Amino acid sequence: MGVIVVNTKAYKEGMGENLVELSRIMEKIGEKYEVRMILAVQPSDIRLVSQLNIDVFSQHVDAIEYGSHTGWISPYAVKLAGAVGTLINHSEHRMKVEDIAKAVEISKKIGLETIICAGTSEISKAVACFSPDYVAVEPPELIGGDISVTKAQPEIVKNAVDSVHSINKNVKVLCGAGIKNGNDVSKAIELGAEGILVASGVVKVKERKKIIEEMAKAMVK
Ligand code: G3P
């Protein structure tokens, strides 16, 4: 099943009522096209949308167990709040290798799915060794821009798919950065990705419903 992961980052358009509206749109379109919709939100917003028929991920967790860790994001707390998974090592919140490994280990132990982000195909290959559910390859310089990774650097997606699968065939690969429309999604699938990780191209546009529907359609074509 194709996957669309929408990361709301800290965008105003991805908080509060705007977030609820976005999640309802994703819920309906996901059901209609049988595409898995994942919404990666601020940890403080998890509870707001976790009751809907959509998979809510945290945008980050720290590699911490229960205990005295003031101000850190506990994997246990995001799970209790209703998250079913988490992003790890997003380019805007990078982690040390040992923390990536530990965050994945704790997440697995408590049944949180993991998407590890990586900026290059080499890093994608390296983090595949931790056996996350997904690796998302996103060249940092294209994030938030107008040119999709699938146009600017299609080879990075292809190489990430090949190298991740050379380590572990069960790890699915997503791609992201600059994804804006159905064509970008079709290309991602053509390059071997299981789905996409997108933020501004969905969260910050006026016609969210139209764009999400276009992306979902392209995914099942
Ligand atoms: O997590 C997704 C993100 O980094 C890509 O952002 O705005 O280029 O879709 P954007």
CSV table of C-alpha atoms and ligand atoms in Angstrom, one decimal:
chain,number,residue,atom,x,y,z
A,1,MET,CA,0.0,0.0,0.0
A,2,GLY,CA,1.4,3.4,-1.0
A,3,VAL,CA,2.1,5.9,1.8
A,4,ILE,CA,1.8,9.6,2.1
A,5,VAL,CA,3.4,11.1,5.2
A,6,VAL,CA,2.6,14.7,5.8
A,7,ASN,CA,4.9,16.5,8.2
A,8,THR,CA,3.3,19.6,9.7
A,9,LYS,CA,6.6,20.9,11.1
A,10,ALA,CA,5.9,24.0,13.2
A,11,TYR,CA,3.7,25.6,10.5
A,12,LYS,CA,0.8,27.7,11.8
A,13,GLU,CA,-1.3,25.9,9.1
A,14,GLY,CA,-0.5,22.6,10.7
A,15,MET,CA,-1.7,23.4,14.3
A,16,GLY,CA,-5.0,23.6,16.1
A,17,GLU,CA,-8.1,23.8,13.9
A,18,ASN,CA,-6.0,23.8,10.8
A,19,LEU,CA,-4.5,20.5,11.8
A,20,VAL,CA,-7.9,19.0,12.5
A,21,GLU,CA,-9.2,20.1,9.1
A,22,LEU,CA,-6.1,18.7,7.4
A,23,SER,CA,-6.4,15.3,9.2
A,24,ARG,CA,-10.1,15.0,8.2
A,25,ILE,CA,-9.2,15.6,4.6
A,26,MET,CA,-6.4,13.0,4.7
A,27,GLU,CA,-8.7,10.5,6.5
A,28,LYS,CA,-11.3,10.7,3.7
A,29,ILE,CA,-8.9,10.6,0.8
A,30,GLY,CA,-6.9,7.8,2.4
A,31,GLU,CA,-10.0,5.7,2.6
A,32,LYS,CA,-11.2,6.6,-0.9
A,33,TYR,CA,-7.9,5.6,-2.6
A,34,GLU,CA,-6.7,3.0,-0.1
A,35,VAL,CA,-3.5,4.9,0.5
A,36,ARG,CA,-2.0,4.9,4.0
A,37,MET,CA,-2.0,8.4,5.4
A,38,ILE,CA,0.4,9.3,8.1
A,39,LEU,CA,0.4,12.7,9.8
A,40,ALA,CA,3.6,13.6,11.6
A,41,VAL,CA,2.7,16.3,14.1
A,42,GLN,CA,4.2,18.3,17.0
A,43,PRO,CA,4.2,16.0,20.0
A,44,SER,CA,1.8,18.4,21.8
A,45,ASP,CA,-0.7,17.9,19.0
A,46,ILE,CA,-0.8,14.1,19.0
A,47,ARG,CA,-3.8,13.8,21.2
A,48,LEU,CA,-5.8,16.4,19.2
A,49,VAL,CA,-5.8,14.1,16.1
A,50,SER,CA,-5.2,10.6,17.5
A,51,GLN,CA,-8.9,9.8,17.6
A,52,LEU,CA,-9.4,10.1,13.9
A,53,ASN,CA,-9.0,7.2,11.4
A,54,ILE,CA,-5.5,8.3,10.4
A,55,ASP,CA,-2.0,7.2,11.6
A,56,VAL,CA,-0.5,9.9,13.8
A,57,PHE,CA,3.3,10.0,14.2
A,58,SER,CA,5.4,12.2,16.4
A,59,GLN,CA,7.9,14.4,14.5
A,60,HIS,CA,10.6,13.4,16.9
A,61,VAL,CA,11.4,11.3,20.0
A,62,ASP,CA,14.5,11.4,22.1
A,63,ALA,CA,16.5,8.4,23.0
A,64,ILE,CA,15.4,8.3,26.6
A,65,GLU,CA,13.9,5.8,29.0
A,66,TYR,CA,11.5,6.8,31.8
A,67,GLY,CA,13.2,9.1,34.3
A,68,SER,CA,14.6,12.5,35.0
A,69,HIS,CA,14.7,14.1,31.5
A,70,THR,CA,13.1,17.5,31.7
A,71,GLY,CA,12.0,19.0,28.3
A,72,TRP,CA,12.9,15.9,26.2
A,73,ILE,CA,10.4,14.0,24.1
A,74,SER,CA,9.7,10.6,25.7
A,75,PRO,CA,8.8,7.8,23.3
A,76,TYR,CA,6.6,6.4,26.1
A,77,ALA,CA,4.7,9.7,26.4
A,78,VAL,CA,4.0,10.0,22.6
A,79,LYS,CA,2.8,6.4,22.5
A,80,LEU,CA,0.4,7.1,25.5
A,81,ALA,CA,-0.8,10.3,23.7
A,82,GLY,CA,-1.9,8.1,20.8
A,83,ALA,CA,1.0,8.1,18.3
A,84,VAL,CA,1.6,4.9,16.4
A,85,GLY,CA,5.0,5.9,15.2
A,86,THR,CA,7.7,8.6,15.0
A,87,LEU,CA,10.1,10.3,12.7
A,88,ILE,CA,13.7,10.0,13.8
A,89,ASN,CA,16.6,12.2,12.7
A,90,HIS,CA,14.7,14.6,10.6
A,91,SER,CA,17.2,16.9,8.8
A,92,GLU,CA,15.8,19.8,10.9
A,93,HIS,CA,16.4,17.8,14.1
A,94,ARG,CA,19.4,15.6,13.6
A,95,MET,CA,20.6,13.1,16.1
A,96,LYS,CA,23.8,11.3,16.9
A,97,VAL,CA,24.2,7.8,15.5
A,98,GLU,CA,24.0,6.2,18.9
A,99,ASP,CA,20.8,8.1,19.7
A,100,ILE,CA,19.2,7.1,16.4
A,101,ALA,CA,20.0,3.5,17.3
A,102,LYS,CA,18.6,3.8,20.8
A,103,ALA,CA,15.5,5.7,19.7
A,104,VAL,CA,14.7,3.0,17.2
A,105,GLU,CA,15.3,0.3,19.8
A,106,ILE,CA,13.0,1.9,22.4
A,107,SER,CA,10.3,2.6,19.8
A,108,LYS,CA,10.3,-1.0,18.7
A,109,LYS,CA,10.1,-2.2,22.2
A,110,ILE,CA,6.9,-0.3,22.8
A,111,GLY,CA,5.4,-0.8,19.4
A,112,LEU,CA,6.0,2.6,17.8
A,113,GLU,CA,6.8,2.5,14.1
A,114,THR,CA,9.9,4.3,12.9
A,115,ILE,CA,10.8,6.5,9.9
A,116,ILE,CA,14.5,7.4,10.0
A,117,CYS,CA,15.3,10.4,7.8
A,118,ALA,CA,18.5,10.5,5.8
A,119,GLY,CA,20.0,13.3,3.7
A,120,THR,CA,21.9,11.0,1.2
A,121,SER,CA,21.7,7.5,-0.2
A,122,GLU,CA,24.8,6.6,1.8
A,123,ILE,CA,23.3,7.6,5.0
A,124,SER,CA,20.1,5.8,4.0
A,125,LYS,CA,22.1,2.6,3.7
A,126,ALA,CA,23.8,3.2,7.0
A,127,VAL,CA,20.6,3.7,9.0
A,128,ALA,CA,18.9,0.8,7.3
A,129,CYS,CA,21.2,-1.3,9.6
A,130,PHE,CA,18.9,-0.3,12.5
A,131,SER,CA,16.0,-2.0,10.7
A,132,PRO,CA,13.4,0.8,11.0
A,133,ASP,CA,10.1,0.4,9.3
A,134,TYR,CA,11.0,3.1,6.8
A,135,VAL,CA,13.9,5.2,5.7
A,136,ALA,CA,13.0,8.6,4.2
A,137,VAL,CA,15.7,10.1,1.9
A,138,GLU,CA,15.5,13.9,1.7
A,139,PRO,CA,18.4,16.0,0.4
A,140,PRO,CA,18.4,18.9,2.9
A,141,GLU,CA,19.1,21.6,0.2
A,142,LEU,CA,15.8,20.8,-1.6
A,143,ILE,CA,13.6,20.8,1.5
A,144,GLY,CA,11.0,23.5,1.4
A,145,GLY,CA,12.0,24.4,-2.2
A,146,ASP,CA,10.1,24.4,-5.4
A,147,ILE,CA,12.0,21.6,-7.2
A,148,SER,CA,11.2,18.1,-6.2
A,149,VAL,CA,13.9,15.6,-5.3
A,150,THR,CA,12.4,13.3,-8.0
A,151,LYS,CA,13.2,16.0,-10.6
A,152,ALA,CA,16.4,17.5,-9.2
A,153,GLN,CA,18.1,14.3,-8.0
A,154,PRO,CA,16.2,11.2,-9.1
A,155,GLU,CA,19.3,9.1,-8.8
A,156,ILE,CA,19.4,9.7,-5.0
A,157,VAL,CA,16.0,8.1,-4.7
A,158,LYS,CA,16.9,5.1,-6.9
A,159,ASN,CA,20.3,4.7,-5.1
A,160,ALA,CA,18.6,4.9,-1.7
A,161,VAL,CA,16.1,2.2,-2.7
A,162,ASP,CA,18.8,-0.1,-4.0
A,163,SER,CA,21.2,0.4,-1.1
A,164,VAL,CA,18.6,0.2,1.7
A,165,HIS,CA,17.3,-3.1,0.1
A,166,SER,CA,20.8,-4.4,-0.1
A,167,ILE,CA,20.9,-4.2,3.7
A,168,ASN,CA,17.3,-5.2,4.5
A,169,LYS,CA,14.5,-5.9,2.0
A,170,ASN,CA,11.8,-5.3,4.6
A,171,VAL,CA,12.8,-1.6,5.1
A,172,LYS,CA,10.6,0.5,3.0
A,173,VAL,CA,11.9,3.7,1.3
A,174,LEU,CA,10.2,7.0,1.2
A,175,CYS,CA,11.4,10.1,-0.5
A,176,GLY,CA,10.9,13.8,0.2
A,177,ALA,CA,11.9,17.4,-0.4
A,178,GLY,CA,10.1,19.8,-2.7
A,179,ILE,CA,7.3,17.4,-3.5
A,180,LYS,CA,4.4,19.4,-4.9
A,181,ASN,CA,2.0,17.4,-7.1
A,182,GLY,CA,0.9,14.1,-8.6
A,183,ASN,CA,3.7,14.0,-11.1
A,184,ASP,CA,6.3,14.1,-8.4
A,185,VAL,CA,4.5,11.2,-6.6
A,186,SER,CA,4.3,9.1,-9.8
A,187,LYS,CA,8.0,9.6,-10.3
A,188,ALA,CA,8.8,8.6,-6.7
A,189,ILE,CA,6.9,5.4,-7.2
A,190,GLU,CA,8.6,4.8,-10.5
A,191,LEU,CA,12.0,5.2,-8.8
A,192,GLY,CA,11.1,2.4,-6.4
A,193,ALA,CA,9.9,4.4,-3.4
A,194,GLU,CA,7.0,3.1,-1.3
A,195,GLY,CA,5.7,6.6,-0.8
A,196,ILE,CA,6.5,10.2,0.0
A,197,LEU,CA,7.3,12.5,2.9
A,198,VAL,CA,5.9,16.0,2.3
A,199,ALA,CA,5.4,19.2,4.2
A,200,SER,CA,5.0,22.6,2.6
A,201,GLY,CA,3.5,21.3,-0.6
A,202,VAL,CA,0.5,20.1,1.4
A,203,VAL,CA,0.4,22.0,4.7
A,204,LYS,CA,1.0,25.5,3.3
A,205,VAL,CA,-1.2,25.4,0.2
A,206,LYS,CA,-4.7,26.8,-0.1
A,207,GLU,CA,-6.2,23.9,-2.0
A,208,ARG,CA,-5.0,21.1,0.3
A,209,LYS,CA,-7.8,18.7,-0.6
A,210,LYS,CA,-7.2,19.0,-4.3
A,211,ILE,CA,-3.4,18.4,-3.9
A,212,ILE,CA,-3.8,15.5,-1.5
A,213,GLU,CA,-6.3,13.9,-3.8
A,214,GLU,CA,-4.0,14.4,-6.8
A,215,MET,CA,-1.1,12.8,-4.8
A,216,ALA,CA,-3.2,9.8,-3.7
A,217,LYS,CA,-4.5,9.2,-7.2
A,218,ALA,CA,-0.9,9.2,-8.6
A,219,MET,CA,0.1,6.8,-5.9
A,220,VAL,CA,-2.4,4.1,-6.9
A,221,LYS,CA,-2.2,4.6,-10.7
B,1,G3P,O1,9.6,16.1,6.3
B,1,G3P,C1,9.3,16.6,5.1
B,1,G3P,C2,10.1,17.7,4.7
B,1,G3P,O2,11.4,17.8,5.2
B,1,G3P,C3,10.0,18.1,3.2
B,1,G3P,O3,9.6,19.3,3.3
B,1,G3P,O4,8.4,21.3,2.5
B,1,G3P,O5,10.1,20.2,1.0
B,1,G3P,O6,7.9,19.1,1.5
B,1,G3P,P1,9.0,20.0,2.0
